[in-house]
Amino acid sequence: MLKRQLKTIDYPKTDNFQLEDPQQFRHVVNWLESYKLRSGKGFALQDTYSTNWDQEYKKYLSNVDCPLDWYSDASSFNVGTLTWLVGQVVKAQYLGNAKELNDKSAA
């Protein structure tokens, strides 16, 4: 499901994406922030080899108002938060084109 969502938002490395690979996960988060979300709050995430990247990721999620209490289970934290971030991208893309899309669906 997540791969389909990433493909929908034009993530260039969807076909080879492995959520279990920490570097791939960190790269997709950086791509989302840099090219889609552009909140300006993800600067500390750019060094994907940083030893405190995970702590910075949690700070970033808090700064972009991610409901962290929904993702308290450590085993599903990455997939849950990444799915939430992708959802924010979809929401932003829809809001940017809402009138046009609604007009088309009403026709």
mmCIF file of C-alpha atoms in Angstrom:
data_model
loop_
_atom_site.group_PDB
_atom_site.id
_atom_site.type_symbol
_atom_site.label_atom_id
_atom_site.label_comp_id
_atom_site.label_asym_id
_atom_site.label_seq_id
_atom_site.Cartn_x
_atom_site.Cartn_y
_atom_site.Cartn_z
ATOM 1 C CA MET A 1 0.000 0.000 0.000
ATOM 2 C CA LEU A 2 2.748 2.469 0.942
ATOM 3 C CA LYS A 3 4.605 1.821 -2.321
ATOM 4 C CA ARG A 4 1.424 2.615 -4.246
ATOM 5 C CA GLN A 5 1.045 5.853 -2.316
ATOM 6 C CA LEU A 6 4.668 6.806 -2.996
ATOM 7 C CA LYS A 7 4.189 6.076 -6.680
ATOM 8 C CA THR A 8 1.078 8.282 -6.703
ATOM 9 C CA ILE A 9 3.088 11.248 -5.456
ATOM 10 C CA ASP A 10 5.880 10.552 -7.978
ATOM 11 C CA TYR A 11 8.606 9.306 -5.623
ATOM 12 C CA PRO A 12 11.384 8.442 -8.095
ATOM 13 C CA LYS A 13 12.693 5.351 -6.267
ATOM 14 C CA THR A 14 9.370 3.643 -5.524
ATOM 15 C CA ASP A 15 10.135 0.378 -7.311
ATOM 16 C CA ASN A 16 13.223 -0.336 -5.192
ATOM 17 C CA PHE A 17 12.013 1.200 -1.919
ATOM 18 C CA GLN A 18 12.500 -0.989 1.163
ATOM 19 C CA LEU A 19 11.017 0.454 4.340
ATOM 20 C CA GLU A 20 13.218 -1.830 6.453
ATOM 21 C CA ASP A 21 16.386 -0.168 5.110
ATOM 22 C CA PRO A 22 17.119 2.792 7.431
ATOM 23 C CA GLN A 23 18.919 4.780 4.728
ATOM 24 C CA GLN A 24 16.076 4.374 2.233
ATOM 25 C CA PHE A 25 13.576 5.389 4.892
ATOM 26 C CA ARG A 26 15.616 8.479 5.749
ATOM 27 C CA HIS A 27 16.000 9.397 2.085
ATOM 28 C CA VAL A 28 12.276 9.167 1.397
ATOM 29 C CA VAL A 29 11.542 11.372 4.422
ATOM 30 C CA ASN A 30 14.060 13.925 3.131
ATOM 31 C CA TRP A 31 12.560 13.756 -0.360
ATOM 32 C CA LEU A 32 9.059 14.331 1.015
ATOM 33 C CA GLU A 33 10.203 17.353 2.992
ATOM 34 C CA SER A 34 12.425 18.811 0.278
ATOM 35 C CA TYR A 35 10.177 18.345 -2.750
ATOM 36 C CA LYS A 36 6.613 17.954 -1.530
ATOM 37 C CA LEU A 37 5.941 19.263 1.976
ATOM 38 C CA ARG A 38 8.469 22.101 2.077
ATOM 39 C CA SER A 39 7.699 23.007 5.668
ATOM 40 C CA GLY A 40 11.218 24.329 6.214
ATOM 41 C CA LYS A 41 11.434 22.311 9.423
ATOM 42 C CA GLY A 42 13.443 19.331 8.184
ATOM 43 C CA PHE A 43 16.949 20.775 7.949
ATOM 44 C CA ALA A 44 18.284 18.515 10.730
ATOM 45 C CA LEU A 45 17.168 15.434 8.769
ATOM 46 C CA GLN A 46 19.412 16.091 5.773
ATOM 47 C CA ASP A 47 22.380 14.220 7.265
ATOM 48 C CA THR A 48 20.964 10.720 6.944
ATOM 49 C CA TYR A 49 24.066 9.251 8.611
ATOM 50 C CA SER A 50 23.719 11.346 11.751
ATOM 51 C CA THR A 51 23.716 9.336 14.971
ATOM 52 C CA ASN A 52 20.805 11.372 16.340
ATOM 53 C CA TRP A 53 18.683 11.274 13.159
ATOM 54 C CA ASP A 54 15.890 9.314 14.862
ATOM 55 C CA GLN A 55 15.554 11.936 17.613
ATOM 56 C CA GLU A 56 15.574 14.715 15.012
ATOM 57 C CA TYR A 57 12.891 12.854 13.058
ATOM 58 C CA LYS A 58 10.644 12.776 16.124
ATOM 59 C CA LYS A 59 11.223 16.520 16.649
ATOM 60 C CA TYR A 60 10.420 17.135 12.991
ATOM 61 C CA LEU A 61 7.192 15.142 13.253
ATOM 62 C CA SER A 62 6.202 17.156 16.294
ATOM 63 C CA ASN A 63 7.000 20.412 14.462
ATOM 64 C CA VAL A 64 4.744 19.451 11.532
ATOM 65 C CA ASP A 65 1.925 18.497 13.929
ATOM 66 C CA CYS A 66 2.039 14.744 13.387
ATOM 67 C CA PRO A 67 -0.112 13.037 16.050
ATOM 68 C CA LEU A 68 2.762 11.068 17.581
ATOM 69 C CA ASP A 69 0.534 9.443 20.206
ATOM 70 C CA TRP A 70 -1.124 7.487 17.362
ATOM 71 C CA TYR A 71 2.212 5.821 16.587
ATOM 72 C CA SER A 72 3.466 4.710 19.984
ATOM 73 C CA ASP A 73 4.170 1.122 18.864
ATOM 74 C CA ALA A 74 7.871 1.043 17.961
ATOM 75 C CA SER A 75 7.435 -1.818 15.490
ATOM 76 C CA SER A 76 5.085 0.211 13.276
ATOM 77 C CA PHE A 77 6.357 3.733 14.004
ATOM 78 C CA ASN A 78 8.203 4.247 10.702
ATOM 79 C CA VAL A 79 5.443 2.911 8.462
ATOM 80 C CA GLY A 80 2.771 4.808 10.394
ATOM 81 C CA THR A 81 4.538 8.152 10.400
ATOM 82 C CA LEU A 82 5.649 7.812 6.786
ATOM 83 C CA THR A 83 2.074 7.019 5.763
ATOM 84 C CA TRP A 84 0.939 10.120 7.655
ATOM 85 C CA LEU A 85 3.545 12.271 5.854
ATOM 86 C CA VAL A 86 2.469 10.896 2.472
ATOM 87 C CA GLY A 87 -1.114 11.686 3.442
ATOM 88 C CA GLN A 88 -0.096 15.273 4.102
ATOM 89 C CA VAL A 89 1.408 15.455 0.610
ATOM 90 C CA VAL A 90 -1.794 14.108 -0.949
ATOM 91 C CA LYS A 91 -3.841 16.572 1.082
ATOM 92 C CA ALA A 92 -1.674 19.494 -0.035
ATOM 93 C CA GLN A 93 -1.849 18.415 -3.673
ATOM 94 C CA TYR A 94 -5.624 18.105 -3.483
ATOM 95 C CA LEU A 95 -6.083 21.460 -1.786
ATOM 96 C CA GLY A 96 -3.957 23.075 -4.465
ATOM 97 C CA ASN A 97 -6.249 21.692 -7.168
ATOM 98 C CA ALA A 98 -9.530 21.308 -5.266
ATOM 99 C CA LYS A 99 -11.657 23.641 -7.365
ATOM 100 C CA GLU A 100 -10.522 22.107 -10.651
ATOM 101 C CA LEU A 101 -10.961 18.542 -9.366
ATOM 102 C CA ASN A 102 -14.385 19.277 -7.896
ATOM 103 C CA ASP A 103 -15.528 20.936 -11.115
ATOM 104 C CA LYS A 104 -14.449 17.873 -13.107
ATOM 105 C CA SER A 105 -16.232 15.477 -10.773
ATOM 106 C CA ALA A 106 -19.438 17.536 -10.908
ATOM 107 C CA ALA A 107 -19.521 17.497 -14.711
#
